[in-house]
Tab-separated table of C-alpha atoms and ligand atoms in Angstrom:
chain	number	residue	atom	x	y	z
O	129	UNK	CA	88.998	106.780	68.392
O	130	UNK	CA	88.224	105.403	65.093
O	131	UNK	CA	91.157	104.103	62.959
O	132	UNK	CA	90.665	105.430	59.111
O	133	UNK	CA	93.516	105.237	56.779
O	134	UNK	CA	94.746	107.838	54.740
O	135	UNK	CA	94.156	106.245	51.559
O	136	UNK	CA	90.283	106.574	52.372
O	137	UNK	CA	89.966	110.149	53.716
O	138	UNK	CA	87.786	112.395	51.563
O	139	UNK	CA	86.909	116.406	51.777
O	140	UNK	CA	83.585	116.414	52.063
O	141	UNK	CA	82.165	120.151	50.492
O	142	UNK	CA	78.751	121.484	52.015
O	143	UNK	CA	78.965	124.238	49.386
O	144	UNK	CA	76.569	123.090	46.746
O	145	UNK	CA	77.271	125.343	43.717
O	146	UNK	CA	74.101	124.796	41.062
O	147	UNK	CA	74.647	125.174	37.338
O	148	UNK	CA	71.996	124.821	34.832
O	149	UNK	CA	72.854	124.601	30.934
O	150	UNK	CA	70.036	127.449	30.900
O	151	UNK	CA	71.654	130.168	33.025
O	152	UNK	CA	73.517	131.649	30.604
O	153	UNK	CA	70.334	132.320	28.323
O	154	UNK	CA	68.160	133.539	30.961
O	155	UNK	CA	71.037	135.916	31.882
O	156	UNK	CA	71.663	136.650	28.171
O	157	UNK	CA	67.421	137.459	28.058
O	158	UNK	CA	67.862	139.365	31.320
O	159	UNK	CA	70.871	141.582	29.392
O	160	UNK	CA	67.929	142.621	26.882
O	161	UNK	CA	64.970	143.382	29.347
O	162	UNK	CA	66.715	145.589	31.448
O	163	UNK	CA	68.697	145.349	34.584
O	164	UNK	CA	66.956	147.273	37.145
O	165	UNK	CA	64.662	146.030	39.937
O	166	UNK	CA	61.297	146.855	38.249
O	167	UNK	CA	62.302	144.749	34.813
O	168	UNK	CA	59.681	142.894	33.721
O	169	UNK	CA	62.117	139.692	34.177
O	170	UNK	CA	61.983	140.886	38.272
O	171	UNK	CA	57.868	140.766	37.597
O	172	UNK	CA	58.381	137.156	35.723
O	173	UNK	CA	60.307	135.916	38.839
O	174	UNK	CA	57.265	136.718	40.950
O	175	UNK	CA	55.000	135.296	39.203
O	176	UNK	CA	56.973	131.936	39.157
O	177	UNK	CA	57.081	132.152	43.027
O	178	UNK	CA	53.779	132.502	43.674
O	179	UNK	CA	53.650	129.291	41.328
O	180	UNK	CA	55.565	127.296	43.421
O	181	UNK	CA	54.752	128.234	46.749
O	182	UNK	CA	50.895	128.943	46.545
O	183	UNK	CA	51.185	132.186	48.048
O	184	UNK	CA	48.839	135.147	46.680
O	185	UNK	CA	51.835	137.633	46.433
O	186	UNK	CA	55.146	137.545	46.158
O	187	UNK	CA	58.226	140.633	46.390
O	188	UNK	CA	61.571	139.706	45.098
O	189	UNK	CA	64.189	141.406	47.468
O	190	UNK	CA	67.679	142.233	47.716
O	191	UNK	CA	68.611	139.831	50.486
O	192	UNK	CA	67.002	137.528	52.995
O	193	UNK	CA	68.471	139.595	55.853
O	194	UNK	CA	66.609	142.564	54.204
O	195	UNK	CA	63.583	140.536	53.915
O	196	UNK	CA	63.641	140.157	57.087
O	197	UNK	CA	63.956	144.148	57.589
O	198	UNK	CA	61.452	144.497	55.237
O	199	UNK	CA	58.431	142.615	56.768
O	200	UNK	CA	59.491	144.081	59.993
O	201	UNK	CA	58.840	147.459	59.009
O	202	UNK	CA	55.582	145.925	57.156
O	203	UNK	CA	53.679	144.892	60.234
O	204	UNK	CA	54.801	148.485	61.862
O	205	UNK	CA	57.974	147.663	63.992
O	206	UNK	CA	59.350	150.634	65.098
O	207	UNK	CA	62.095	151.521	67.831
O	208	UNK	CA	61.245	150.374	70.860
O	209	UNK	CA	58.718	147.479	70.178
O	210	UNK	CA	59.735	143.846	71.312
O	211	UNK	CA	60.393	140.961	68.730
O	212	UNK	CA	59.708	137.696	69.930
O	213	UNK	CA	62.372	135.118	68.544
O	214	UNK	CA	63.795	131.915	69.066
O	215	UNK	CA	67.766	132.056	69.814
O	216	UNK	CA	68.571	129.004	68.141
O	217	UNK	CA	69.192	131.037	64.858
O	218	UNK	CA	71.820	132.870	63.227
O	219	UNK	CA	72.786	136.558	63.593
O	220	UNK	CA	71.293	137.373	60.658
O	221	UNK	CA	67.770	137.168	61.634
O	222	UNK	CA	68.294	138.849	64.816
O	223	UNK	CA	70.573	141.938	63.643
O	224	UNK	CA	67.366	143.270	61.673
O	225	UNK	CA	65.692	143.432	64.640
O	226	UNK	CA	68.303	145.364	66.515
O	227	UNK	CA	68.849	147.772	63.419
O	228	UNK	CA	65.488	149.018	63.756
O	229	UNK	CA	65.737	149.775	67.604
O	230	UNK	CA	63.285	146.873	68.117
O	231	UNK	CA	64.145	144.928	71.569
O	232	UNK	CA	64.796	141.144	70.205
O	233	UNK	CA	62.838	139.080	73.087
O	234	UNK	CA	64.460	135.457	73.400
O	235	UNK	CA	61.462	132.525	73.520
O	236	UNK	CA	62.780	129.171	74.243
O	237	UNK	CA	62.111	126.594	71.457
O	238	UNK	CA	60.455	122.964	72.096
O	239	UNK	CA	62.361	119.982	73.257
O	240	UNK	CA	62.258	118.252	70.561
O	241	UNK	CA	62.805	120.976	67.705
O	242	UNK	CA	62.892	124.198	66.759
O	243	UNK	CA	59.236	125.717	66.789
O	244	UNK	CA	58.199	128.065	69.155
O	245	UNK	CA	57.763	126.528	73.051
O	246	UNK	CA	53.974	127.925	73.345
O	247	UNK	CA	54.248	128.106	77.026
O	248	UNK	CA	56.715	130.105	76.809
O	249	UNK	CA	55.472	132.319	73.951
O	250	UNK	CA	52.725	133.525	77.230
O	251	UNK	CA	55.519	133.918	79.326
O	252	UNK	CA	57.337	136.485	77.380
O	253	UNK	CA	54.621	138.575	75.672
O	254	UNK	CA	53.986	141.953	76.287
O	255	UNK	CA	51.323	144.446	75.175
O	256	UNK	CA	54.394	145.649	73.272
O	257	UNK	CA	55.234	142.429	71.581
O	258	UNK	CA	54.620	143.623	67.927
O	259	UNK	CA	56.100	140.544	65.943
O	260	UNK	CA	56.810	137.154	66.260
O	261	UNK	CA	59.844	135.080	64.218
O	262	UNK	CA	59.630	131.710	63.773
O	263	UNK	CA	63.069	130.245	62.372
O	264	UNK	CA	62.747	126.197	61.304
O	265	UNK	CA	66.495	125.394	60.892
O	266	UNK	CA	68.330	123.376	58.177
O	267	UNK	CA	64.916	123.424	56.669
O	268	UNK	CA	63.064	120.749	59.229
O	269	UNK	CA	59.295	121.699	59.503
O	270	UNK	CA	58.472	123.296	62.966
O	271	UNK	CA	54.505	123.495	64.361
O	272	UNK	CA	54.234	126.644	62.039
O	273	UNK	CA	50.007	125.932	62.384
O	274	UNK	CA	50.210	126.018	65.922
O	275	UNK	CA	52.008	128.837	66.202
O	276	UNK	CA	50.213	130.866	63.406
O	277	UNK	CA	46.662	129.819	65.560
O	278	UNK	CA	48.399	131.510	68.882
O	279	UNK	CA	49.497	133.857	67.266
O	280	UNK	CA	46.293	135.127	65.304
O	281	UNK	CA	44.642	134.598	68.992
O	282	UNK	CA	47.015	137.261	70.544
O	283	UNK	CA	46.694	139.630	67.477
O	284	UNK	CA	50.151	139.650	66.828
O	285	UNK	CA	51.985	139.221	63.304
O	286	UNK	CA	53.861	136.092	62.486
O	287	UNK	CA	56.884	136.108	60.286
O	288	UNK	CA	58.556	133.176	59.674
O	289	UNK	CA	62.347	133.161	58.409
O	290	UNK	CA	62.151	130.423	55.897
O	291	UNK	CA	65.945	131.124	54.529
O	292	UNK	CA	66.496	127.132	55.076
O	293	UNK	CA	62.964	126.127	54.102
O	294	UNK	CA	62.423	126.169	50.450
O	295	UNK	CA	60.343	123.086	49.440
O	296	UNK	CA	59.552	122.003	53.288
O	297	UNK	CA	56.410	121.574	53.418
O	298	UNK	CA	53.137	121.017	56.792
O	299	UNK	CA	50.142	119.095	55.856
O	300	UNK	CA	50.947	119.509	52.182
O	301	UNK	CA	51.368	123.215	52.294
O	302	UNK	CA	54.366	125.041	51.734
O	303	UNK	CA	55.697	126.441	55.027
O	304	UNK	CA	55.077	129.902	53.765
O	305	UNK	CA	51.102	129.390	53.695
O	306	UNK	CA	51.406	129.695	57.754
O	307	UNK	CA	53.122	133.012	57.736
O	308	UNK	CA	51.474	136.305	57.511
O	309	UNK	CA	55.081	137.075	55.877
O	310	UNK	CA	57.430	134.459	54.693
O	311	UNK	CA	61.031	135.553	54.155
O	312	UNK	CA	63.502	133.573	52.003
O	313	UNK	CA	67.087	134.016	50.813
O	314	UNK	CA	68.290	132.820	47.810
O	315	UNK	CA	71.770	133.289	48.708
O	316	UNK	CA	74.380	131.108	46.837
O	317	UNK	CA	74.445	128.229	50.069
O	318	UNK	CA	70.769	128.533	50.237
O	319	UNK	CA	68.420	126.118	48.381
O	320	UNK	CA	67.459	128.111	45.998
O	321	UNK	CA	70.413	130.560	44.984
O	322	UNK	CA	71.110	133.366	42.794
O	323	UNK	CA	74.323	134.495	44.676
O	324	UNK	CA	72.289	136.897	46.773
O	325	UNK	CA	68.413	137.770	46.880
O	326	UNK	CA	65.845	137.036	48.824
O	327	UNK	CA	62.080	137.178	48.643
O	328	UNK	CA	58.772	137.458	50.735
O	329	UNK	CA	55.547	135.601	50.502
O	330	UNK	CA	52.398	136.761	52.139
O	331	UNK	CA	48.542	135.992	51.267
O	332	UNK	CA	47.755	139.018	53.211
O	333	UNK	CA	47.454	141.753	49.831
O	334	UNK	CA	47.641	144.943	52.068
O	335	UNK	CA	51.048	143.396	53.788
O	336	UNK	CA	52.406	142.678	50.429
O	337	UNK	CA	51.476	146.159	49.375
O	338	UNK	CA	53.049	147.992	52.464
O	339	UNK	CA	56.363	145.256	51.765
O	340	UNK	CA	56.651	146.153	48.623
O	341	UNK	CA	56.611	150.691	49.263
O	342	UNK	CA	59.011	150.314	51.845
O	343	UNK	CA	61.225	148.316	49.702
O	344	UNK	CA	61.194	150.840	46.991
O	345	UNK	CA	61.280	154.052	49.034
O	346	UNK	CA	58.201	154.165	49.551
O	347	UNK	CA	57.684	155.120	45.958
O	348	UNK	CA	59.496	158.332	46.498
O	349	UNK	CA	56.030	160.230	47.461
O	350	UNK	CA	57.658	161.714	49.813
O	351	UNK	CA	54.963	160.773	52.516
O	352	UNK	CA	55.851	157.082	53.070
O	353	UNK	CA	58.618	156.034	54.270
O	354	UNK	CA	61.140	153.705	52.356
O	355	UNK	CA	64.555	152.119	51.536
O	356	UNK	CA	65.996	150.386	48.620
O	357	UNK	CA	65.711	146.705	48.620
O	358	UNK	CA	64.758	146.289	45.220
O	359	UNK	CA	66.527	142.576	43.506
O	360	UNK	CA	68.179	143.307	40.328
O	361	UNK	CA	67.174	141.446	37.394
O	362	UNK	CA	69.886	139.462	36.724
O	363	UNK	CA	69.608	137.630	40.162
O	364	UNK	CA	65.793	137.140	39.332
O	365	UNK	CA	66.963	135.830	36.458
O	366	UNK	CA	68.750	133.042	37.360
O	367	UNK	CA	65.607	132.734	40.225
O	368	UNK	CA	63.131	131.795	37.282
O	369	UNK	CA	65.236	129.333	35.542
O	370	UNK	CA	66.525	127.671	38.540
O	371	UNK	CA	63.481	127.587	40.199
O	372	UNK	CA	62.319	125.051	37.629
O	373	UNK	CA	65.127	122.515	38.602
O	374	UNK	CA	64.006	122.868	42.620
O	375	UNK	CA	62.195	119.814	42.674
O	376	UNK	CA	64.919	117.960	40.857
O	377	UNK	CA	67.460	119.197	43.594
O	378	UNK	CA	65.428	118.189	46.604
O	379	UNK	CA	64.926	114.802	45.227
O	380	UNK	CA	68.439	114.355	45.341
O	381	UNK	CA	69.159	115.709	48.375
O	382	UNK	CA	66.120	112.974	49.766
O	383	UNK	CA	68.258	110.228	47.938
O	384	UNK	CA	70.977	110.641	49.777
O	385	UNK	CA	69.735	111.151	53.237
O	386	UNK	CA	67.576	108.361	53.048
O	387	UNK	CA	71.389	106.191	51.655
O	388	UNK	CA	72.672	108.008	54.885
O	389	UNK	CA	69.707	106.788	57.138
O	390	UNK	CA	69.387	103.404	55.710
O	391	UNK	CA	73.175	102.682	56.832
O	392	UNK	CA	73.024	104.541	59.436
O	393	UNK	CA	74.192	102.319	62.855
O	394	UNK	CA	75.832	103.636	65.444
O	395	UNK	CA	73.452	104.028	68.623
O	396	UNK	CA	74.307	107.392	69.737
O	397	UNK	CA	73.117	108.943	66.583
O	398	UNK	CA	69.967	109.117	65.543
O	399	UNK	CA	67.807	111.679	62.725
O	400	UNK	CA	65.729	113.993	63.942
O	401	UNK	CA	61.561	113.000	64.163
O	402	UNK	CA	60.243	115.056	61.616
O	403	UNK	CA	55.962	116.526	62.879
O	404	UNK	CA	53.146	114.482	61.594
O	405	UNK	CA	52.255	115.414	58.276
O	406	UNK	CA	55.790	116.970	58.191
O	407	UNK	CA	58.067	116.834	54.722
O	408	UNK	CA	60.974	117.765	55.231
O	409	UNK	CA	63.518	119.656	52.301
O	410	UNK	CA	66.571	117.976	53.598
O	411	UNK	CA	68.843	121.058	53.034
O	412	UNK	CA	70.630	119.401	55.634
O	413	UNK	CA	70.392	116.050	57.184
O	414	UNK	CA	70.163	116.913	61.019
O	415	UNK	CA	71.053	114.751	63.599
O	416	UNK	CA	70.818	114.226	67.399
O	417	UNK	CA	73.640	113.006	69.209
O	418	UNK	CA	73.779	111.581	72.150
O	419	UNK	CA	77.853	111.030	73.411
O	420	UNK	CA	79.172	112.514	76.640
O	421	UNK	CA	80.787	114.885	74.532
O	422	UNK	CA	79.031	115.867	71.370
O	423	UNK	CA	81.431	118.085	69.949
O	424	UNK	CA	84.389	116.145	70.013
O	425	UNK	CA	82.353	113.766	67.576
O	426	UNK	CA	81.681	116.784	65.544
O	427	UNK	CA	85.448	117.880	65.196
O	428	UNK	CA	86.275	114.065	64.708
O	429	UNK	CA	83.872	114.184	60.998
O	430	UNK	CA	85.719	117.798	60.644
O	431	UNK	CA	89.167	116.098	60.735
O	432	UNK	CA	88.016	113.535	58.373
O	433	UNK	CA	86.657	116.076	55.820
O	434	UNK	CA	83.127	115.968	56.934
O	435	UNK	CA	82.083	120.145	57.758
O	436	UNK	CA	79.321	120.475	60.344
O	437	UNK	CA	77.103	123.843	59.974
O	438	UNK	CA	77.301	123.847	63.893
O	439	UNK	CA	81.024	124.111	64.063
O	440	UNK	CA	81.131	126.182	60.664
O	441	UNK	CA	78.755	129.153	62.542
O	442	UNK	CA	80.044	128.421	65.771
O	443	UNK	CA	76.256	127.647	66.674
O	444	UNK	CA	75.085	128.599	69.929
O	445	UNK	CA	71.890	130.520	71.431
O	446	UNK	CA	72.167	134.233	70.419
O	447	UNK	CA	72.229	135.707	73.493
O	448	UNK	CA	75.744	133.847	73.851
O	449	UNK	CA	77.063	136.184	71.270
O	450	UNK	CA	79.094	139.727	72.604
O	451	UNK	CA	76.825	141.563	70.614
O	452	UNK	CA	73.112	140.188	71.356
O	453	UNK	CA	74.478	139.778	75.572
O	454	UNK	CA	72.161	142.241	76.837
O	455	UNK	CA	69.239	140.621	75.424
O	456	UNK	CA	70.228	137.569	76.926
O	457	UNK	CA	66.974	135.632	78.299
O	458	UNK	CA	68.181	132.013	78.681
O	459	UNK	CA	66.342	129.390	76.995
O	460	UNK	CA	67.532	125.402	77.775
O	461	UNK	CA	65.601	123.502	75.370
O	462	UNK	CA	66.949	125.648	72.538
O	463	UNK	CA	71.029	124.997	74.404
O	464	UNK	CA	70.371	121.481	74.440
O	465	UNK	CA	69.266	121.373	71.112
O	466	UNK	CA	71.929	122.750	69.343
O	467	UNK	CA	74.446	120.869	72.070
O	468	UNK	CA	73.130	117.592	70.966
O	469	UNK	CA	72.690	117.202	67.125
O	470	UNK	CA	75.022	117.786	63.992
O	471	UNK	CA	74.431	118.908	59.993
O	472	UNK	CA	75.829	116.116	57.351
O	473	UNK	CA	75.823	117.480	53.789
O	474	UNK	CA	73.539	116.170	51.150
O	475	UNK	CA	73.349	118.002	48.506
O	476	UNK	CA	73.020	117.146	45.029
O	477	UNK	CA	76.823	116.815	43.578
O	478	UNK	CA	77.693	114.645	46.032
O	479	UNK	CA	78.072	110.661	45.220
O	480	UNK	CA	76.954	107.864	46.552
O	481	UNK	CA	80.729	107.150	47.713
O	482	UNK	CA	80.864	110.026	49.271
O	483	UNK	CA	77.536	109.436	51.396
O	484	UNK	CA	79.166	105.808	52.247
O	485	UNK	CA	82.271	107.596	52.999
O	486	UNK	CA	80.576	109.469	55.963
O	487	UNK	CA	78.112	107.020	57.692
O	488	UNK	CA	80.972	105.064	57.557
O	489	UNK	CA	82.841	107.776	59.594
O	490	UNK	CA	79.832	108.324	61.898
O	491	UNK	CA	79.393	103.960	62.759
O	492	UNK	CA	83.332	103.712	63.364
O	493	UNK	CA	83.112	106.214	65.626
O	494	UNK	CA	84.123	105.489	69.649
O	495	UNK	CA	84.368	107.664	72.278
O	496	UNK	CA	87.762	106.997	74.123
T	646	PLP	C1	71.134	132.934	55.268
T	646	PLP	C2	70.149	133.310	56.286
T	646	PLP	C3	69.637	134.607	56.382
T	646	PLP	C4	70.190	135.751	55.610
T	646	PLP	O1	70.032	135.629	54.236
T	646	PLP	P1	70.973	136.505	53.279
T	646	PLP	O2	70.339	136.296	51.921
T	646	PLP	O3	72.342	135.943	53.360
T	646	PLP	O4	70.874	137.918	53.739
T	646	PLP	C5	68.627	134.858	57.301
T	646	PLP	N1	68.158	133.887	58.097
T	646	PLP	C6	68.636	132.628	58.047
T	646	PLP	C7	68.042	131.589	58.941
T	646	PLP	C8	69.667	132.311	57.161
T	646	PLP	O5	70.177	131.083	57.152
């Protein structure tokens, strides 16, 4: 193994925590307006979404696991139905499934990413397949057009978990133009973060509609239906203003993956191949590995103060998990992928010493 001295070793943080000399004014505005989830400053943070992403509407919600809930109950889940998703996720886009008695139905992913395998999509649908989730991790762009076309063909709903995604983008589009519902979270790791939220984008008007009753109990008419999801207005907030330094963030964050890449030597690790006409946000910079034993490089770059989101999460198919066991369906491509690739953190307070620091790490690295 590598030799690095003491003198050198750094503690690499993946937490990114943004601060904007405006926050405290938009909160101060937000004190003014009204706290609740139908403020106009809630309204103001929609508005700005739909700026950014293109979409037609746009619901600010409490969380991106209850975004997820939320457009699950919009294209009529209901106990009993099947949910196609890919395992390579994280709990949280599965337990929404399970919480509405919905049976989460495992698809295998592609071999070289995360999208939906569409061969296997035909394997596992049924005539009572009622959504599918598509989940592109660490914010890489997955065939989200191919997969909205087979989708459309088989008359079933398409909801894409974009948590990871903000700013990724397919053929110049925003990921969220492929979804008939795009979820987001704007938790505090997330790309865009107000400590928690979350929000949906749909073009569809009648899905936005039914998304945004159920999220306020159904508008207490007593006929439909409903929970409280509503985001308060101090999280939305903090979405408006911060959503105007996005751009600024992801440039950084390209910066220093492309510093990473362009030192980048050792042969067993290479980045991922993004799609054609693929950009991706670089929330993380993902890589494939390719040692006889993958995670002992990973817990190397841990010792040396470099965190992996793979050993953070303990990442692993779903259906590995006590809890999702019974749904287990297994799916290889999706076990090899996450068996064979890393995150690196590039996010924008780190230096350029401290990118150095960690290709440096990853070239003097030998497998004993
Ligand atoms: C973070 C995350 C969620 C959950 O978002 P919260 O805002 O924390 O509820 C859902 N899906 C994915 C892929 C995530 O990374």
């Amino acid at each position: 193994m590598a030799e690095t001295s003491v003198k050198d070793k750094r503690i690499i943080s993946d937490k990114y925590r943004a601060s904007h000399q405006d926050d405290t004014s938009s909160l101060a505005a937000a004190l003014d307006r009204g706290l609740s989830g139908t403020s106009d400053t809630v309204s103001d943070y929609e508005t700005a979404l739909r700026g950014y992403f293109g979409n037609r509407n746009a619901i600010a919600i409490s969380s991106g696991g209850a975004a997820i809930t939320v457009a699950l109950a919009a294209v009529g889940v209901k106990a009993g139905d099947e949910v196609v998703l890919t395992p390579t996720c994280p709990l949280c886009t599965v337990y929404p499934v399970m919480d509405m008695g919905a049976k989460p139905v495992f698809v295998d992913t592609r071999e070289d990413g995360f999208s939906v395998d569409l061969e296997d999509l035909k394997r596992v649908v049924t005539p009572k397949t009622r959504a599918i989730i598509e989940i592109p991790m660490w914010g890489m762009p997955t065939q989200v057009d191919e997969l909205h076309q087979a989708a459309r063909k088989a008359g079933i709903p398409l909801i894409l978990d974009l948590a990871h995604s903000h700013g990724s983008t397919l053929h110049g589009r925003s990921l969220s133009a492929y979804g008939d519902l795009s979820c987001y979270s704007t938790h505090e790791r997330k790309p865009l973060a107000t400590g928690e939220g979350g929000f949906i984008l749909t073009d569809n008007d009648d899905l936005a509609k039914r998304c945004r009753d159920y999220s306020r109990f159904g508008n207490l008419n007593g006929r439909d239906f409903g929970l409280n999801f509503k985001l308060g207005a101090l999280a939305a907030a903090l979405g408006t203003s911060r959503l105007k330094y996005l751009d600024q963030q992801l440039e950084a964050r390209r910066r220093n993956a492309e510093r990473f890449l362009s030192r980048l030597e050792h042969p067993s690790v290479r980045p991922f191949t993004q799609i054609p006409g693929a950009k991706h946000n670089n929330y993380f910079l993902t890589l494939r590995l390719n040692f006889a034993d993958n995670r002992r490089f990973i817990d190397y770059l841990d010792e040396h103060g470099v965190p992996s989101d793979i050993k953070r999460y303990g990442c692993r198919c779903l259906y590995d998990f006590p809890a999702v066991a019974q749904y287990r369906r297994p799916c290889p491509n999706g076990e090899r992928l996450l068996n064979s690739m890393t995150t690196i953190p590039v996010h924008p307070s780190l230096s350029s010493d401290d990118i150095d620091y960690m290709v440096g790490l990853v070239n003097a690295y030998r497998e004993s």
